[in-house]
Short mmCIF file of N, CA and C in Angstrom, two decimals:
data_model
loop_
_atom_site.label_atom_id
_atom_site.label_comp_id
_atom_site.label_asym_id
_atom_site.label_seq_id
_atom_site.Cartn_x
_atom_site.Cartn_y
_atom_site.Cartn_z
N MET A 1 0.63 -1.19 0.00
CA MET A 1 -0.21 0.31 0.03
C MET A 1 0.69 1.29 -0.05
N VAL A 2 1.95 1.23 1.00
CA VAL A 2 2.85 2.43 0.58
C VAL A 2 3.34 2.57 -0.51
N ARG A 3 4.10 1.48 -1.19
CA ARG A 3 4.44 1.79 -2.44
C ARG A 3 3.30 2.26 -3.49
N LEU A 4 2.26 1.86 -3.64
CA LEU A 4 1.03 2.58 -4.26
C LEU A 4 0.95 4.02 -4.24
N ARG A 5 1.34 4.41 -2.86
CA ARG A 5 0.87 5.73 -2.64
C ARG A 5 2.24 6.39 -3.19
N LEU A 6 3.43 6.05 -2.80
CA LEU A 6 4.62 6.68 -3.23
C LEU A 6 4.31 6.76 -4.76
N GLU A 7 4.26 5.73 -5.59
CA GLU A 7 4.26 5.79 -6.91
C GLU A 7 3.42 7.05 -7.80
N GLY A 8 2.12 7.24 -6.83
CA GLY A 8 1.18 8.19 -7.18
C GLY A 8 1.60 9.66 -7.22
N LEU A 9 2.71 9.80 -6.18
CA LEU A 9 3.19 11.45 -5.95
C LEU A 9 4.01 11.81 -7.28
N ALA A 10 3.81 13.05 -7.51
CA ALA A 10 4.63 13.69 -8.51
C ALA A 10 5.66 14.26 -8.00
N LEU A 11 6.89 14.01 -7.86
CA LEU A 11 7.99 14.83 -7.00
C LEU A 11 8.87 15.94 -7.98
N ALA A 12 9.04 17.04 -7.45
CA ALA A 12 9.58 18.04 -8.17
C ALA A 12 11.25 17.70 -8.35
N ALA A 13 11.58 17.17 -7.37
CA ALA A 13 13.15 16.50 -7.58
C ALA A 13 13.41 15.06 -6.96
N GLY A 14 14.67 14.63 -6.95
CA GLY A 14 15.06 13.34 -6.47
C GLY A 14 14.69 12.89 -5.20
N VAL A 15 14.70 11.88 -4.73
CA VAL A 15 14.30 11.56 -3.35
C VAL A 15 15.68 11.01 -2.63
N GLU A 16 16.26 11.53 -1.70
CA GLU A 16 17.43 11.58 -1.07
C GLU A 16 17.28 10.50 0.11
N ARG A 17 15.98 10.87 0.97
CA ARG A 17 16.11 9.80 2.17
C ARG A 17 14.45 9.63 2.49
N VAL A 18 14.04 8.56 2.79
CA VAL A 18 12.87 7.91 3.16
C VAL A 18 12.73 7.84 4.45
N VAL A 19 11.99 8.43 5.35
CA VAL A 19 11.76 7.91 6.94
C VAL A 19 10.60 7.24 7.08
N LEU A 20 10.22 6.08 7.74
CA LEU A 20 9.04 5.43 7.85
C LEU A 20 8.89 5.19 9.09
N ARG A 21 8.08 6.16 9.96
CA ARG A 21 7.59 5.68 11.19
C ARG A 21 6.38 4.62 11.58
N LEU A 22 6.68 3.95 12.26
CA LEU A 22 5.21 2.86 12.40
C LEU A 22 4.94 3.03 13.78
N GLU A 23 3.73 3.14 14.21
CA GLU A 23 3.13 3.07 15.35
C GLU A 23 2.11 2.21 15.67
N GLU A 24 1.96 1.35 16.68
CA GLU A 24 0.95 0.39 17.27
C GLU A 24 -0.23 1.16 17.32
N ALA A 25 -0.87 0.06 16.79
CA ALA A 25 -2.57 0.67 16.99
C ALA A 25 -3.32 -0.35 17.21
N PRO A 26 -4.26 -0.43 17.90
CA PRO A 26 -5.49 -1.75 17.97
C PRO A 26 -6.20 -1.78 16.65
N ALA A 27 -6.32 -2.69 16.25
CA ALA A 27 -7.38 -3.09 15.22
C ALA A 27 -8.68 -2.58 15.25
N GLY A 28 -9.31 -2.19 14.14
CA GLY A 28 -10.56 -1.78 14.12
C GLY A 28 -11.29 -3.12 14.01
N ALA A 29 -12.70 -3.07 14.19
CA ALA A 29 -13.50 -4.61 14.09
C ALA A 29 -13.53 -4.90 12.65
N GLU A 30 -13.55 -4.03 11.69
CA GLU A 30 -13.66 -4.25 10.38
C GLU A 30 -12.20 -5.05 9.98
N ALA A 31 -11.11 -4.75 10.35
CA ALA A 31 -9.81 -5.39 10.31
C ALA A 31 -9.78 -6.52 10.82
N LEU A 32 -10.32 -7.00 11.99
CA LEU A 32 -10.44 -8.03 12.75
C LEU A 32 -11.21 -9.39 11.63
N ASP A 33 -12.18 -8.57 11.19
CA ASP A 33 -13.46 -9.67 10.84
C ASP A 33 -13.04 -9.83 9.08
N LEU A 34 -11.79 -9.65 8.60
CA LEU A 34 -11.43 -9.60 7.38
C LEU A 34 -11.67 -10.61 6.79
N PHE A 35 -11.39 -12.01 7.59
CA PHE A 35 -11.60 -13.32 7.09
C PHE A 35 -12.74 -13.96 7.80
N GLY A 36 -13.23 -13.54 8.67
CA GLY A 36 -14.28 -13.90 9.47
C GLY A 36 -15.58 -14.32 8.61
N ARG A 37 -16.11 -13.62 7.74
CA ARG A 37 -17.33 -14.04 6.99
C ARG A 37 -16.93 -14.03 5.36
N GLN A 38 -17.74 -14.97 4.87
CA GLN A 38 -17.70 -15.52 3.47
C GLN A 38 -18.51 -14.34 2.81
N ARG A 39 -17.55 -13.66 1.90
CA ARG A 39 -18.54 -12.45 0.99
C ARG A 39 -18.74 -13.15 -0.28
N ARG A 40 -19.67 -12.72 -0.82
CA ARG A 40 -20.03 -13.28 -2.02
C ARG A 40 -18.90 -12.56 -3.33
N ARG A 41 -18.56 -13.51 -4.23
CA ARG A 41 -17.74 -13.08 -5.28
C ARG A 41 -18.60 -13.07 -6.39
N ASP A 42 -18.16 -11.82 -7.23
CA ASP A 42 -18.64 -11.64 -8.64
C ASP A 42 -17.86 -12.30 -9.52
N PRO A 43 -18.55 -13.39 -10.08
CA PRO A 43 -17.58 -14.05 -11.11
C PRO A 43 -17.18 -13.54 -12.25
N GLN A 44 -18.08 -12.35 -12.91
CA GLN A 44 -18.19 -11.72 -13.95
C GLN A 44 -16.96 -10.49 -14.09
N ALA A 45 -17.16 -10.06 -12.40
CA ALA A 45 -15.90 -9.12 -12.45
C ALA A 45 -14.59 -10.03 -12.22
N ALA A 46 -14.56 -10.98 -11.74
CA ALA A 46 -13.23 -11.84 -12.01
C ALA A 46 -12.70 -12.03 -13.50
N ALA A 47 -13.78 -12.29 -14.05
CA ALA A 47 -13.39 -13.07 -15.54
C ALA A 47 -12.68 -11.42 -16.19
N ARG A 48 -13.49 -10.23 -15.89
CA ARG A 48 -13.03 -8.78 -16.34
C ARG A 48 -11.55 -8.59 -15.88
N ALA A 49 -11.29 -8.78 -14.79
CA ALA A 49 -9.92 -8.70 -14.02
C ALA A 49 -8.75 -9.42 -14.82
N LEU A 50 -9.24 -10.85 -14.76
CA LEU A 50 -8.18 -11.78 -15.38
C LEU A 50 -8.28 -11.20 -17.17
N ALA A 51 -9.24 -10.87 -17.91
CA ALA A 51 -9.23 -10.65 -19.12
C ALA A 51 -8.07 -9.06 -19.05
N ARG A 52 -7.92 -8.51 -18.35
CA ARG A 52 -7.04 -7.33 -18.52
C ARG A 52 -5.86 -7.72 -18.50
N VAL A 53 -5.36 -8.48 -17.26
CA VAL A 53 -4.41 -9.15 -16.89
C VAL A 53 -3.79 -9.73 -18.18
N ARG A 54 -4.66 -10.48 -18.91
CA ARG A 54 -4.04 -11.22 -20.36
C ARG A 54 -4.01 -10.17 -21.28
N ALA A 55 -4.63 -9.08 -21.31
CA ALA A 55 -4.59 -8.22 -22.35
C ALA A 55 -3.11 -7.69 -22.19
N GLU A 56 -2.53 -7.27 -21.14
CA GLU A 56 -1.69 -6.62 -20.70
C GLU A 56 -0.19 -7.12 -20.90
N LEU A 57 -0.61 -8.48 -20.16
CA LEU A 57 0.66 -9.42 -20.02
C LEU A 57 0.76 -10.57 -21.18
N GLY A 58 -0.29 -11.09 -21.48
CA GLY A 58 -0.41 -12.28 -22.11
C GLY A 58 -1.13 -13.23 -21.71
N ASP A 59 -1.43 -14.42 -22.23
CA ASP A 59 -2.04 -15.55 -21.66
C ASP A 59 -1.65 -16.14 -20.56
N GLY A 60 -0.03 -16.30 -20.77
CA GLY A 60 0.71 -16.96 -20.04
C GLY A 60 0.84 -16.46 -18.58
N ALA A 61 0.37 -15.06 -18.48
CA ALA A 61 0.37 -14.57 -17.35
C ALA A 61 -0.79 -15.20 -16.05
N VAL A 62 -1.88 -15.61 -16.76
CA VAL A 62 -2.73 -16.59 -15.88
C VAL A 62 -2.88 -17.71 -16.14
N VAL A 63 -2.15 -18.08 -14.73
CA VAL A 63 -2.22 -19.53 -14.72
C VAL A 63 -2.48 -20.04 -13.40
N ARG A 64 -2.62 -21.37 -13.11
CA ARG A 64 -2.85 -22.04 -12.15
C ARG A 64 -1.84 -23.02 -11.62
N ALA A 65 -1.28 -23.59 -10.37
CA ALA A 65 -0.75 -24.35 -9.99
C ALA A 65 -1.40 -25.89 -10.29
N GLU A 66 -0.94 -26.76 -10.54
CA GLU A 66 -1.67 -28.08 -10.79
C GLU A 66 -0.45 -29.12 -9.96
N LEU A 67 -0.86 -29.64 -9.13
CA LEU A 67 -0.03 -30.84 -8.12
C LEU A 67 0.31 -32.03 -9.27
N THR A 68 1.69 -32.43 -9.15
CA THR A 68 2.02 -33.65 -9.97
C THR A 68 2.52 -34.53 -8.84
N THR A 69 2.73 -35.84 -9.34
CA THR A 69 3.45 -36.91 -8.45
C THR A 69 4.95 -36.86 -8.81
N ALA A 70 5.42 -36.31 -8.07
CA ALA A 70 6.99 -36.11 -8.41
C ALA A 70 7.76 -36.46 -6.79
N CYS A 71 8.98 -36.69 -6.97
CA CYS A 71 9.57 -36.74 -5.49
C CYS A 71 10.41 -35.70 -5.02
N LEU A 72 10.89 -34.73 -6.01
CA LEU A 72 11.51 -33.68 -5.74
C LEU A 72 10.56 -32.49 -5.48
N PRO A 73 10.69 -31.56 -4.78
CA PRO A 73 9.86 -30.30 -4.27
C PRO A 73 9.59 -29.56 -5.61
N GLU A 74 10.57 -29.18 -6.04
CA GLU A 74 10.45 -28.07 -7.41
C GLU A 74 9.82 -28.78 -8.60
N ALA A 75 9.49 -30.11 -8.64
CA ALA A 75 8.93 -31.13 -9.49
C ALA A 75 7.62 -31.17 -9.30
N GLN A 76 6.88 -30.67 -8.02
CA GLN A 76 5.62 -31.42 -7.50
C GLN A 76 4.49 -30.77 -8.11
N ALA A 77 4.67 -29.29 -8.81
CA ALA A 77 3.50 -28.94 -9.48
C ALA A 77 4.36 -28.32 -10.59
N ARG A 78 3.07 -27.80 -11.62
CA ARG A 78 3.18 -27.20 -12.79
C ARG A 78 2.37 -26.30 -12.84
N TRP A 79 2.65 -25.16 -13.73
CA TRP A 79 1.62 -24.05 -14.24
C TRP A 79 1.05 -24.46 -15.24
N VAL A 80 -0.42 -24.26 -15.24
CA VAL A 80 -1.32 -24.67 -16.35
C VAL A 80 -2.21 -23.27 -16.47
N PRO A 81 -2.45 -23.04 -18.14
CA PRO A 81 -3.31 -22.12 -18.19
C PRO A 81 -4.57 -21.93 -17.35
N LEU A 82 -5.23 -21.09 -16.75
CA LEU A 82 -6.73 -20.88 -15.97
C LEU A 82 -7.35 -20.74 -17.11
N ALA A 83 -8.55 -21.50 -17.09
CA ALA A 83 -9.66 -21.39 -18.13
C ALA A 83 -10.65 -20.52 -17.89
N GLY A 84 -10.90 -20.26 -16.79
CA GLY A 84 -11.52 -19.04 -16.32
C GLY A 84 -11.47 -18.42 -14.83
N ALA A 85 -12.31 -17.75 -14.46
CA ALA A 85 -12.49 -17.27 -13.33
C ALA A 85 -12.92 -18.03 -12.26
N GLY A 86 -12.51 -18.22 -11.18
CA GLY A 86 -13.11 -19.17 -10.29
C GLY A 86 -12.81 -20.71 -10.39
N THR A 87 -12.02 -21.04 -11.40
CA THR A 87 -11.64 -22.12 -11.72
C THR A 87 -10.98 -23.05 -10.92
N ARG A 88 -10.93 -24.15 -10.35
CA ARG A 88 -10.17 -24.45 -9.41
C ARG A 88 -9.91 -26.67 -9.83
N PRO A 89 -8.88 -26.97 -9.44
CA PRO A 89 -8.92 -28.38 -9.71
C PRO A 89 -10.14 -29.07 -9.19
N ALA A 90 -10.77 -30.20 -9.61
CA ALA A 90 -11.91 -30.99 -9.22
C ALA A 90 -11.18 -31.36 -7.78
N GLY A 91 -12.29 -31.73 -6.58
CA GLY A 91 -11.83 -31.77 -5.70
C GLY A 91 -11.07 -30.75 -4.35
N GLY A 92 -11.11 -29.53 -5.28
CA GLY A 92 -10.39 -28.32 -4.80
C GLY A 92 -11.19 -27.93 -3.22
N LEU A 93 -10.58 -27.49 -2.32
CA LEU A 93 -11.62 -26.90 -1.31
C LEU A 93 -11.60 -24.88 -1.66
N PRO A 94 -12.93 -25.00 -1.33
CA PRO A 94 -13.14 -23.41 -1.49
C PRO A 94 -12.64 -22.72 -0.76
N ALA A 95 -12.18 -21.43 -0.80
CA ALA A 95 -11.13 -20.57 -0.14
C ALA A 95 -11.65 -20.38 1.55
N ALA A 96 -12.98 -20.35 1.33
CA ALA A 96 -13.34 -20.44 3.07
C ALA A 96 -13.37 -21.59 3.93
N ALA A 97 -12.85 -22.41 3.19
CA ALA A 97 -12.81 -24.06 3.89
C ALA A 97 -11.69 -24.25 4.86
N VAL A 98 -10.45 -23.25 4.19
CA VAL A 98 -9.22 -23.34 5.25
C VAL A 98 -8.83 -21.84 5.76
N GLY A 99 -7.91 -22.00 6.59
CA GLY A 99 -7.33 -20.76 6.94
C GLY A 99 -8.00 -20.24 8.32
N PRO A 100 -7.70 -19.06 8.55
CA PRO A 100 -7.92 -18.75 9.87
C PRO A 100 -9.76 -18.53 9.78
N ALA A 101 -10.30 -18.34 8.93
CA ALA A 101 -11.87 -18.13 9.14
C ALA A 101 -12.54 -19.80 9.44
N SER A 102 -11.65 -20.78 9.12
CA SER A 102 -12.44 -22.13 9.20
C SER A 102 -12.40 -22.42 10.78
N GLY A 103 -11.63 -21.30 11.54
CA GLY A 103 -11.59 -21.83 13.03
C GLY A 103 -11.08 -22.93 13.48
N GLN A 104 -10.21 -23.22 12.65
CA GLN A 104 -9.42 -24.39 12.94
C GLN A 104 -7.58 -23.95 13.69
N GLY A 105 -8.01 -23.08 14.04
CA GLY A 105 -6.32 -22.49 14.61
C GLY A 105 -5.58 -21.77 13.87
N PRO A 106 -4.48 -21.56 14.15
CA PRO A 106 -3.65 -20.54 13.29
C PRO A 106 -3.60 -20.89 11.77
N PRO A 107 -3.39 -20.02 10.94
CA PRO A 107 -3.04 -20.44 9.42
C PRO A 107 -1.94 -21.43 9.58
N PRO A 108 -1.94 -22.20 8.54
CA PRO A 108 -0.86 -23.04 8.30
C PRO A 108 0.65 -22.20 7.68
N LEU A 109 1.84 -22.65 7.90
CA LEU A 109 2.99 -22.16 7.32
C LEU A 109 3.17 -22.30 5.97
N VAL A 110 3.30 -21.50 5.26
CA VAL A 110 3.59 -21.74 3.47
C VAL A 110 4.98 -21.67 3.31
N ARG A 111 5.31 -22.62 2.70
CA ARG A 111 6.58 -22.98 1.90
C ARG A 111 6.97 -22.02 0.68
N ARG A 112 7.93 -21.11 0.47
CA ARG A 112 7.90 -20.38 -0.83
C ARG A 112 9.10 -20.84 -1.40
N LEU A 113 8.86 -21.57 -2.64
CA LEU A 113 10.37 -22.29 -2.99
C LEU A 113 10.68 -21.20 -4.27
N LEU A 114 12.00 -21.36 -4.30
CA LEU A 114 12.86 -20.57 -4.94
C LEU A 114 12.79 -21.13 -6.54
N ALA A 115 12.85 -20.50 -7.58
CA ALA A 115 12.99 -20.94 -8.95
C ALA A 115 13.95 -21.92 -9.17
N ARG A 116 15.17 -21.65 -8.81
CA ARG A 116 16.35 -22.51 -8.59
C ARG A 116 16.64 -22.44 -7.22
N PRO A 117 17.21 -23.52 -6.60
CA PRO A 117 17.77 -23.51 -5.34
C PRO A 117 19.02 -22.83 -5.53
N ALA A 118 19.56 -21.77 -4.56
CA ALA A 118 20.57 -21.01 -4.50
C ALA A 118 21.56 -21.85 -3.44
N THR A 119 22.72 -21.90 -3.78
CA THR A 119 24.00 -22.21 -3.02
C THR A 119 24.39 -21.52 -1.68
N ILE A 120 24.36 -21.82 -0.48
CA ILE A 120 24.55 -21.32 0.68
C ILE A 120 25.54 -21.89 1.48
N ALA A 121 25.89 -21.26 2.40
CA ALA A 121 26.79 -21.76 3.59
C ALA A 121 26.06 -22.76 4.29
N ALA A 122 26.61 -23.88 5.03
CA ALA A 122 26.10 -24.60 5.81
C ALA A 122 25.66 -24.22 6.90
N PRO A 123 24.32 -24.26 7.29
CA PRO A 123 23.81 -24.09 8.42
C PRO A 123 24.47 -24.47 9.43
N ARG A 124 24.46 -23.46 10.61
CA ARG A 124 25.12 -23.73 11.96
C ARG A 124 24.26 -24.72 12.81
N PRO A 125 24.71 -25.82 13.15
CA PRO A 125 23.83 -27.05 13.64
C PRO A 125 22.94 -26.51 14.96
N GLU A 126 23.25 -25.36 15.84
CA GLU A 126 22.31 -24.97 16.92
C GLU A 126 21.08 -24.15 16.07
N ARG A 127 21.21 -24.00 14.76
CA ARG A 127 20.05 -23.08 13.86
C ARG A 127 19.38 -24.28 13.02
N VAL A 128 19.47 -25.45 12.99
CA VAL A 128 18.91 -26.38 12.56
C VAL A 128 17.65 -26.85 13.52
N CYS A 129 16.30 -26.54 12.97
CA CYS A 129 15.24 -26.73 13.90
C CYS A 129 14.25 -27.90 13.37
N GLY A 130 14.53 -28.84 12.51
CA GLY A 130 13.93 -29.65 11.99
C GLY A 130 14.71 -30.56 10.60
N GLY A 131 14.78 -31.91 11.10
CA GLY A 131 15.44 -32.52 9.95
C GLY A 131 16.93 -33.34 10.44
N PRO A 132 17.17 -34.03 9.70
CA PRO A 132 17.42 -34.10 8.45
C PRO A 132 16.41 -34.86 7.88
N TYR A 133 15.68 -35.03 6.64
CA TYR A 133 14.86 -35.68 6.13
C TYR A 133 15.20 -36.04 4.33
N GLN A 134 15.30 -37.36 4.08
CA GLN A 134 16.24 -37.66 3.11
C GLN A 134 15.08 -37.70 2.16
N VAL A 135 15.08 -37.24 0.90
CA VAL A 135 14.42 -37.31 -0.42
C VAL A 135 15.31 -37.44 -1.42
N SER A 136 14.88 -38.56 -2.18
CA SER A 136 15.48 -39.07 -3.43
C SER A 136 14.54 -39.12 -4.69
N GLY A 137 15.08 -39.38 -5.88
CA GLY A 137 14.48 -39.36 -6.92
C GLY A 137 15.03 -39.23 -8.12
N GLY A 138 14.57 -39.43 -9.19
CA GLY A 138 15.16 -39.39 -10.60
C GLY A 138 16.50 -40.55 -10.91
N TRP A 139 16.07 -41.69 -9.97
CA TRP A 139 16.88 -42.93 -9.76
C TRP A 139 16.76 -43.11 -11.75
N TRP A 140 15.63 -43.35 -12.20
CA TRP A 140 15.75 -43.79 -13.50
C TRP A 140 16.45 -42.96 -14.71
N ARG A 141 16.90 -41.46 -14.34
CA ARG A 141 17.73 -40.84 -15.19
C ARG A 141 19.13 -40.67 -14.80
N SER A 142 18.85 -39.41 -13.58
CA SER A 142 20.25 -39.46 -12.87
C SER A 142 20.11 -39.25 -11.46
N GLU A 143 20.13 -40.06 -10.68
CA GLU A 143 19.71 -40.33 -9.08
C GLU A 143 20.01 -38.80 -8.38
N VAL A 144 18.97 -38.24 -7.69
CA VAL A 144 18.98 -37.09 -6.87
C VAL A 144 18.88 -37.82 -5.43
N ARG A 145 19.90 -37.41 -4.41
CA ARG A 145 19.71 -37.61 -3.08
C ARG A 145 19.97 -36.16 -2.69
N ARG A 146 19.01 -35.91 -1.33
CA ARG A 146 19.07 -34.41 -0.91
C ARG A 146 18.79 -35.03 0.85
N LEU A 147 19.20 -34.37 1.90
CA LEU A 147 18.79 -34.34 3.12
C LEU A 147 18.25 -32.80 3.35
N TYR A 148 17.00 -32.71 3.47
CA TYR A 148 16.25 -31.49 3.86
C TYR A 148 16.39 -31.21 5.54
N ALA A 149 16.35 -30.02 5.48
CA ALA A 149 16.08 -29.52 6.82
C ALA A 149 15.49 -27.77 6.88
N PHE A 150 14.83 -27.72 8.36
CA PHE A 150 14.73 -26.38 8.41
C PHE A 150 15.37 -25.62 9.21
N ALA A 151 15.93 -24.40 9.09
CA ALA A 151 17.11 -23.74 9.63
C ALA A 151 16.82 -22.25 10.15
N ARG A 152 16.89 -21.70 10.93
CA ARG A 152 16.63 -20.34 10.95
C ARG A 152 18.32 -19.58 10.62
N ALA A 153 17.64 -18.36 9.85
CA ALA A 153 18.71 -17.67 9.68
C ALA A 153 18.88 -16.64 10.71
N GLY A 154 19.90 -15.91 10.57
CA GLY A 154 20.41 -14.92 11.39
C GLY A 154 19.44 -13.88 11.95
N GLY A 155 18.48 -13.58 11.22
CA GLY A 155 17.42 -12.49 11.81
C GLY A 155 16.40 -13.09 12.04
N GLY A 156 16.12 -14.53 12.23
CA GLY A 156 15.32 -15.19 12.57
C GLY A 156 14.49 -15.81 11.47
N GLU A 157 14.49 -15.47 10.37
CA GLU A 157 14.03 -15.95 8.76
C GLU A 157 13.92 -17.61 9.27
N LEU A 158 12.64 -18.59 8.60
CA LEU A 158 12.67 -19.90 8.98
C LEU A 158 13.27 -20.25 7.41
N ARG A 159 14.18 -20.98 7.12
CA ARG A 159 14.90 -21.27 5.67
C ARG A 159 14.43 -22.95 5.57
N TRP A 160 14.22 -23.23 4.46
CA TRP A 160 14.04 -24.69 4.11
C TRP A 160 15.45 -25.17 3.19
N VAL A 161 16.27 -25.73 3.64
CA VAL A 161 17.45 -25.96 3.01
C VAL A 161 17.85 -27.45 2.77
N PHE A 162 18.53 -27.99 1.78
CA PHE A 162 18.95 -29.24 1.84
C PHE A 162 20.42 -29.40 1.29
N TYR A 163 21.21 -30.31 1.86
CA TYR A 163 22.52 -30.69 1.32
C TYR A 163 22.31 -31.49 0.16
N ASP A 164 22.82 -31.24 -0.85
CA ASP A 164 22.96 -31.75 -2.18
C ASP A 164 24.13 -32.99 -2.17
N ARG A 165 24.22 -33.96 -1.95
CA ARG A 165 25.18 -35.14 -2.22
C ARG A 165 26.07 -35.32 -3.28
N ARG A 166 25.43 -35.06 -4.31
CA ARG A 166 26.03 -35.46 -5.33
C ARG A 166 27.12 -33.99 -5.98
N ARG A 167 26.29 -32.40 -5.44
CA ARG A 167 27.05 -31.48 -5.67
C ARG A 167 27.96 -31.25 -4.13
N ARG A 168 27.96 -31.80 -3.44
CA ARG A 168 28.29 -31.62 -2.01
C ARG A 168 28.37 -30.28 -1.52
N CYS A 169 27.23 -29.86 -1.75
CA CYS A 169 27.09 -28.55 -0.98
C CYS A 169 25.72 -28.32 -0.55
N TRP A 170 25.37 -26.81 0.37
CA TRP A 170 24.09 -26.80 0.83
C TRP A 170 23.21 -25.85 0.07
N ARG A 171 22.09 -25.86 -0.12
CA ARG A 171 21.31 -25.39 -0.99
C ARG A 171 20.23 -24.59 -0.42
N LEU A 172 19.74 -23.50 -0.81
CA LEU A 172 18.38 -23.01 -0.13
C LEU A 172 17.31 -23.37 -1.15
N GLN A 173 16.30 -23.90 -0.68
CA GLN A 173 15.37 -24.40 -1.63
C GLN A 173 13.92 -23.08 -1.48
N GLY A 174 14.00 -22.60 -0.36
CA GLY A 174 12.97 -21.55 -0.11
C GLY A 174 13.13 -21.33 1.44
N ARG A 175 11.62 -20.38 1.67
CA ARG A 175 11.45 -19.68 3.03
C ARG A 175 10.03 -20.33 3.42
N VAL A 176 9.95 -20.11 4.68
CA VAL A 176 8.83 -20.78 5.28
C VAL A 176 8.20 -19.31 5.86
N GLU A 177 6.64 -19.00 5.99
CA GLU A 177 6.09 -17.84 6.10
C GLU A 177 5.27 -18.37 7.05
#
């Protein structure tokens, strides 16, 4: 939201410094109820919005993830074109059935995978908080064997890392939010 506000400003000169001050404030009833009630969605409005995205960025910009049966995390989903607004795979859950609105406790953690794992320094043993979990695959082509773990970075960020036995190095697969 801040970026959108700043982009809308017409400045007479270049910016040399930006100061951002945050103050804690109680959340209003509307903010607390953000996920509390299911709102009706307008399928025509969604279709118009997706049509605008397609027109500006091309058909390949409007896709959905489709799960596949694969051993390695980066191969467990593929991007397929979204046929229409509100389309979801058979057996998929409606948005209101998961997460905070369902009353099933805190929202689940989400793993954000990197498009390509990045080589990193070995995590310090005291920062590893889960694992190792062995994953292997590709034995029919070129075997891949990895030891996955969760490790905290210096700033407290939770990372999903693995040791690549073939390359003999640690790699960052993604982050956990």
